[in-house]
Coordinates of N, CA and C in Angstrom, one line a residue:
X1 N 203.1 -68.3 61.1 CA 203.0 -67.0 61.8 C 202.1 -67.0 63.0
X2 N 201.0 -67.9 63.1 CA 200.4 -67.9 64.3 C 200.5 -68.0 65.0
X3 N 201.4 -69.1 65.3 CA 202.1 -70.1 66.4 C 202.5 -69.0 67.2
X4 N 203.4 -67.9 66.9 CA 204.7 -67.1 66.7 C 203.9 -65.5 67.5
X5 N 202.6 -65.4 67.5 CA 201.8 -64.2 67.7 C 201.3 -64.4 68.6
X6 N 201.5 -64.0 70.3 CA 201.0 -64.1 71.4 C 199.9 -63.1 71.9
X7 N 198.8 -64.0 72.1 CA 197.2 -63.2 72.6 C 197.9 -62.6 74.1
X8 N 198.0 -61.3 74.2 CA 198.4 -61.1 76.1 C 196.8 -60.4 76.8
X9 N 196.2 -60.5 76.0 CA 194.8 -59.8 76.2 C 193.7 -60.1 75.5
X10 N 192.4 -60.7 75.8 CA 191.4 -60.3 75.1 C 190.0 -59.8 76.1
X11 N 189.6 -58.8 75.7 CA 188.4 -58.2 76.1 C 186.9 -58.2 76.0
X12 N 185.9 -59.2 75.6 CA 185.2 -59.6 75.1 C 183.7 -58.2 75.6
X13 N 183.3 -57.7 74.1 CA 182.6 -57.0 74.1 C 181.5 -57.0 72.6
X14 N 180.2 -57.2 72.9 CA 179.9 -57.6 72.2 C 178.7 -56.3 71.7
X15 N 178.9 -55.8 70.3 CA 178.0 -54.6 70.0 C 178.4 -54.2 68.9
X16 N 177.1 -54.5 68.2 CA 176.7 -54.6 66.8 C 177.5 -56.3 65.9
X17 N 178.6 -55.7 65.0 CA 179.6 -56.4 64.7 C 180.8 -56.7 65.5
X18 N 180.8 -56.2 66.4 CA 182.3 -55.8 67.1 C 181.7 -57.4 68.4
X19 N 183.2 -57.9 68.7 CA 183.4 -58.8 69.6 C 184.0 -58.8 70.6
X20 N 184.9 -57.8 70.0 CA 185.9 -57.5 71.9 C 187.3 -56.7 70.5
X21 N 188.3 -56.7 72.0 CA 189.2 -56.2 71.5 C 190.2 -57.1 72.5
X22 N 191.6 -57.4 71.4 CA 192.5 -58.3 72.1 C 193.6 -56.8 72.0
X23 N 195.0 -57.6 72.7 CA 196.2 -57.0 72.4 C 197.1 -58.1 72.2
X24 N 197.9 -58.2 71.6 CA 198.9 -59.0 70.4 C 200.5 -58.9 70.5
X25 N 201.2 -59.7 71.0 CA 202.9 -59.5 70.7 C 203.6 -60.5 69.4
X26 N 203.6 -59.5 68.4 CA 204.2 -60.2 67.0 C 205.2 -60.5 67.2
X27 N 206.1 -61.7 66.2 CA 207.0 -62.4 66.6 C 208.7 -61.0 66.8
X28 N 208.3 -60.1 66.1 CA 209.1 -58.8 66.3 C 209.4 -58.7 67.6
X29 N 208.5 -58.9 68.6 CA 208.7 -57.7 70.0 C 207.4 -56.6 69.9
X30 N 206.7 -56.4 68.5 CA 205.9 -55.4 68.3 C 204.5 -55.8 69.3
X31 N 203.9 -54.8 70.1 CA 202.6 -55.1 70.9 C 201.9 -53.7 70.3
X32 N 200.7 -54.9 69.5 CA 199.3 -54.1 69.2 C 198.5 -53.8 70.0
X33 N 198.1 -52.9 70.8 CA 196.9 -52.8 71.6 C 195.6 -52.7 70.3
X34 N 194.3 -52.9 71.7 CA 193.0 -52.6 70.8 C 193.1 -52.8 69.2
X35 N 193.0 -54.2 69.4 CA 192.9 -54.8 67.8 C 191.2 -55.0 67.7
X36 N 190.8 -54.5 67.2 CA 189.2 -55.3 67.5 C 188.5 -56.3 66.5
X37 N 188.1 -57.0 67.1 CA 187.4 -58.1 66.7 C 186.0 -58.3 65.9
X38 N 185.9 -58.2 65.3 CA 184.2 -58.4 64.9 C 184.2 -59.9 64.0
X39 N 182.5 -59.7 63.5 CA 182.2 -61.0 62.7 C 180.9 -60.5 62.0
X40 N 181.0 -60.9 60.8 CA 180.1 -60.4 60.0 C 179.8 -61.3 58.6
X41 N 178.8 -61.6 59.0 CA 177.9 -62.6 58.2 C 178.2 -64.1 58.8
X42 N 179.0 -64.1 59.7 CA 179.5 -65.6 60.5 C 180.6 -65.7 60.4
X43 N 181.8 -64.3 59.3 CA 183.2 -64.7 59.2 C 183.8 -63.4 60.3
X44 N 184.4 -64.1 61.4 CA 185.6 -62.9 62.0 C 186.7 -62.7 61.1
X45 N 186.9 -61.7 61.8 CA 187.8 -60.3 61.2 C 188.1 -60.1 62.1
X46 N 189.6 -59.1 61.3 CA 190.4 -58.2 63.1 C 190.2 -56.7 62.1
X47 N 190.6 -56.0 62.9 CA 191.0 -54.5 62.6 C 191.8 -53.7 63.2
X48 N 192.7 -53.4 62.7 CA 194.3 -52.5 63.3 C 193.5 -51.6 64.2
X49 N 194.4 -50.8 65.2 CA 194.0 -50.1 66.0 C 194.0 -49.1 65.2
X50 N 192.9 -48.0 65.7 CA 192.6 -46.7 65.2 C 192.5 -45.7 66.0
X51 N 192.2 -44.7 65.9 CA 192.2 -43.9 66.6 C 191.2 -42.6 65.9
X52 N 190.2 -42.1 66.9 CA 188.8 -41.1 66.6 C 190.0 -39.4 66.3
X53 N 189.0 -39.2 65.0 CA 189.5 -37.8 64.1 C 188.9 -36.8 65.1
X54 N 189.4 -35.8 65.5 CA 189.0 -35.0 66.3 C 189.5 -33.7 65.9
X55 N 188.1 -32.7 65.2 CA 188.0 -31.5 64.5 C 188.8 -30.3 65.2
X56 N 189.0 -29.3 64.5 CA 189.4 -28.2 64.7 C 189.2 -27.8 65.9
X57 N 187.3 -27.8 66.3 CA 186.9 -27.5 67.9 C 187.4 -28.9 68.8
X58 N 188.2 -29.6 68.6 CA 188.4 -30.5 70.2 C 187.9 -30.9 69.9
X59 N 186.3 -31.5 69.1 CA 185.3 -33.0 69.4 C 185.7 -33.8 68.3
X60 N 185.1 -35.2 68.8 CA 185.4 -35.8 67.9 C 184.4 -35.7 66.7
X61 N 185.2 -35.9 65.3 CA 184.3 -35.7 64.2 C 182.8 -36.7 63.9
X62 N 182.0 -37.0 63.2 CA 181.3 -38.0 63.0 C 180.8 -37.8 61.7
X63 N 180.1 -38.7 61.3 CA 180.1 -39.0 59.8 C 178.9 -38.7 59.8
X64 N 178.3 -38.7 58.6 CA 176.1 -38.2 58.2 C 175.3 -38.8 59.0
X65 N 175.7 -40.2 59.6 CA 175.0 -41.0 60.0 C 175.1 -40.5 61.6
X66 N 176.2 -39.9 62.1 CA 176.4 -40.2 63.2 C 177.0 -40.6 64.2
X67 N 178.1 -41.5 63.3 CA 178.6 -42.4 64.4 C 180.3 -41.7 63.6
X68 N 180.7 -42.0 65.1 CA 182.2 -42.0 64.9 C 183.3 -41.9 63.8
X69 N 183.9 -41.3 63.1 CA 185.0 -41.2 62.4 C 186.8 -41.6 62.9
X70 N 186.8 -42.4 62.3 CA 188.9 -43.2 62.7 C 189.3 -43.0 61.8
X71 N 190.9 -43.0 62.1 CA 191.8 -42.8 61.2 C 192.6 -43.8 61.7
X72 N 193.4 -44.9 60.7 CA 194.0 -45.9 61.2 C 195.4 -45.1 61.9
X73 N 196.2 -46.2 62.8 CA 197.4 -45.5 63.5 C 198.5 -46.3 62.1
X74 N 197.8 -47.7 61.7 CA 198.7 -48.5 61.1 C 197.9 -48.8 59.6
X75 N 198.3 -49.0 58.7 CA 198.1 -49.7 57.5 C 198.3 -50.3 57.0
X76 N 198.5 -51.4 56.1 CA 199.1 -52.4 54.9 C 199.0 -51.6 53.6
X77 N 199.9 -52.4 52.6 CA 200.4 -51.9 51.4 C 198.9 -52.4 50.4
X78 N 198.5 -53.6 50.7 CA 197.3 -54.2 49.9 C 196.3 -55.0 50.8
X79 N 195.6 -55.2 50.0 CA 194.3 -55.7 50.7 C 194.6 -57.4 50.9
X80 N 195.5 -58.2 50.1 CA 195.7 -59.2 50.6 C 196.5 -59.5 51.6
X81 N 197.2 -58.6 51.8 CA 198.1 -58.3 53.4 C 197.8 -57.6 54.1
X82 N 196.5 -57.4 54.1 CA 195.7 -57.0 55.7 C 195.0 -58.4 55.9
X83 N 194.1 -58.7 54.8 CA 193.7 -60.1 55.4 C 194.4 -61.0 56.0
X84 N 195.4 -61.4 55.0 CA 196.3 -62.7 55.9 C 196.9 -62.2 57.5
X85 N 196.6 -60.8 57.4 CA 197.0 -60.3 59.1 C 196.0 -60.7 59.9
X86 N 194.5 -60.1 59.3 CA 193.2 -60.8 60.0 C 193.3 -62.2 60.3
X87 N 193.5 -62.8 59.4 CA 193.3 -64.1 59.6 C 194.5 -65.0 60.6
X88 N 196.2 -64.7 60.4 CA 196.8 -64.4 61.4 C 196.2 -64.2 63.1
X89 N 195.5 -63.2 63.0 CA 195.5 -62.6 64.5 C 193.5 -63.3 64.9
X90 N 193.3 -63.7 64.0 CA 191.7 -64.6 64.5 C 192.5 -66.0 64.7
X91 N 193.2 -66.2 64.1 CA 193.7 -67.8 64.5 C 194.8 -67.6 65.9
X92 N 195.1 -66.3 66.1 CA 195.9 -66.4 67.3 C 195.1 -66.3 68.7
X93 N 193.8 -65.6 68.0 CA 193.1 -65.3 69.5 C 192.0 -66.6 69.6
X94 N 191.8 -67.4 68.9 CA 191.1 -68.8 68.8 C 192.1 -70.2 69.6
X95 N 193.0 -69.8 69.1 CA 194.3 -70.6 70.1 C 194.1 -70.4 71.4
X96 N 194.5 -68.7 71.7 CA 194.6 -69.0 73.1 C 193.0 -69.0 73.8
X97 N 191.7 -68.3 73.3 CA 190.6 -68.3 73.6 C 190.0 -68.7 72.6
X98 N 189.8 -70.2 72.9 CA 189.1 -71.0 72.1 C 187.5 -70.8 72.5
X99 N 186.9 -70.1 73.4 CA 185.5 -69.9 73.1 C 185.6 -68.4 73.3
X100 N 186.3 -67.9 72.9 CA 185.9 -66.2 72.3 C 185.3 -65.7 71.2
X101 N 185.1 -66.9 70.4 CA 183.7 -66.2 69.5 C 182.6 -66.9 69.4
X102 N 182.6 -68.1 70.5 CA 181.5 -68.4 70.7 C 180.1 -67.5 70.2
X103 N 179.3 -68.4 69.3 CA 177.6 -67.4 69.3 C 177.8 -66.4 68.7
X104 N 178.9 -66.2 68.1 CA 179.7 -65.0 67.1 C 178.3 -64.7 65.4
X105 N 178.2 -65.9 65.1 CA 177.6 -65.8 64.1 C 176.3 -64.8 64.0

């Protein structure tokens, strides 16, 4: 599946856990924008694009803490077919940018 999943983008942004954000053409024809990247505890991860919940008044919502509220655009059926997607789309963006997670850990 890797081989087969073309990086057409990556964005490198580095804050908090987050690493950047790539965009993705699966072997479908399908193009994922703003997949984002993070790494946490030294293991990257991807995360489907999402998109900010925005209340009744127009703003965006936020949580107790503060920060931002998303709602995925996409989902999986289980948790071990999101991973093997993560892991999928970190082996496709390590292919084409082989030092994009450089100092990640």
């Amino acid at each position: 599946m890797t081989q087969q999943i073309k990086v057409d983008e990556w964005k490198p942004l580095h804050r908090n856990s987050m690493r950047g954000f790539m965009t993705a053409t699966l072997p479908s024809g399908m193009v994922l924008h703003d997949i984002v990247v993070h790494v946490t505890d030294g293991k990257p991860w991807a995360a489907p694009p999402s998109k900010p919940m925005i209340g009744r008044d127009g703003v965006a919502m936020k949580d107790a803490a503060g920060k931002a509220r998303y709602l995925p655009i996409i989902s999986f059926t289980d948790k071990p077919t999101r991973e093997r997607w993560s892991s999928a789309m970190i082996a496709a963006l390590t292919a084409a940018h082989p030092n994009a997670l450089d100092g990640a850990a």
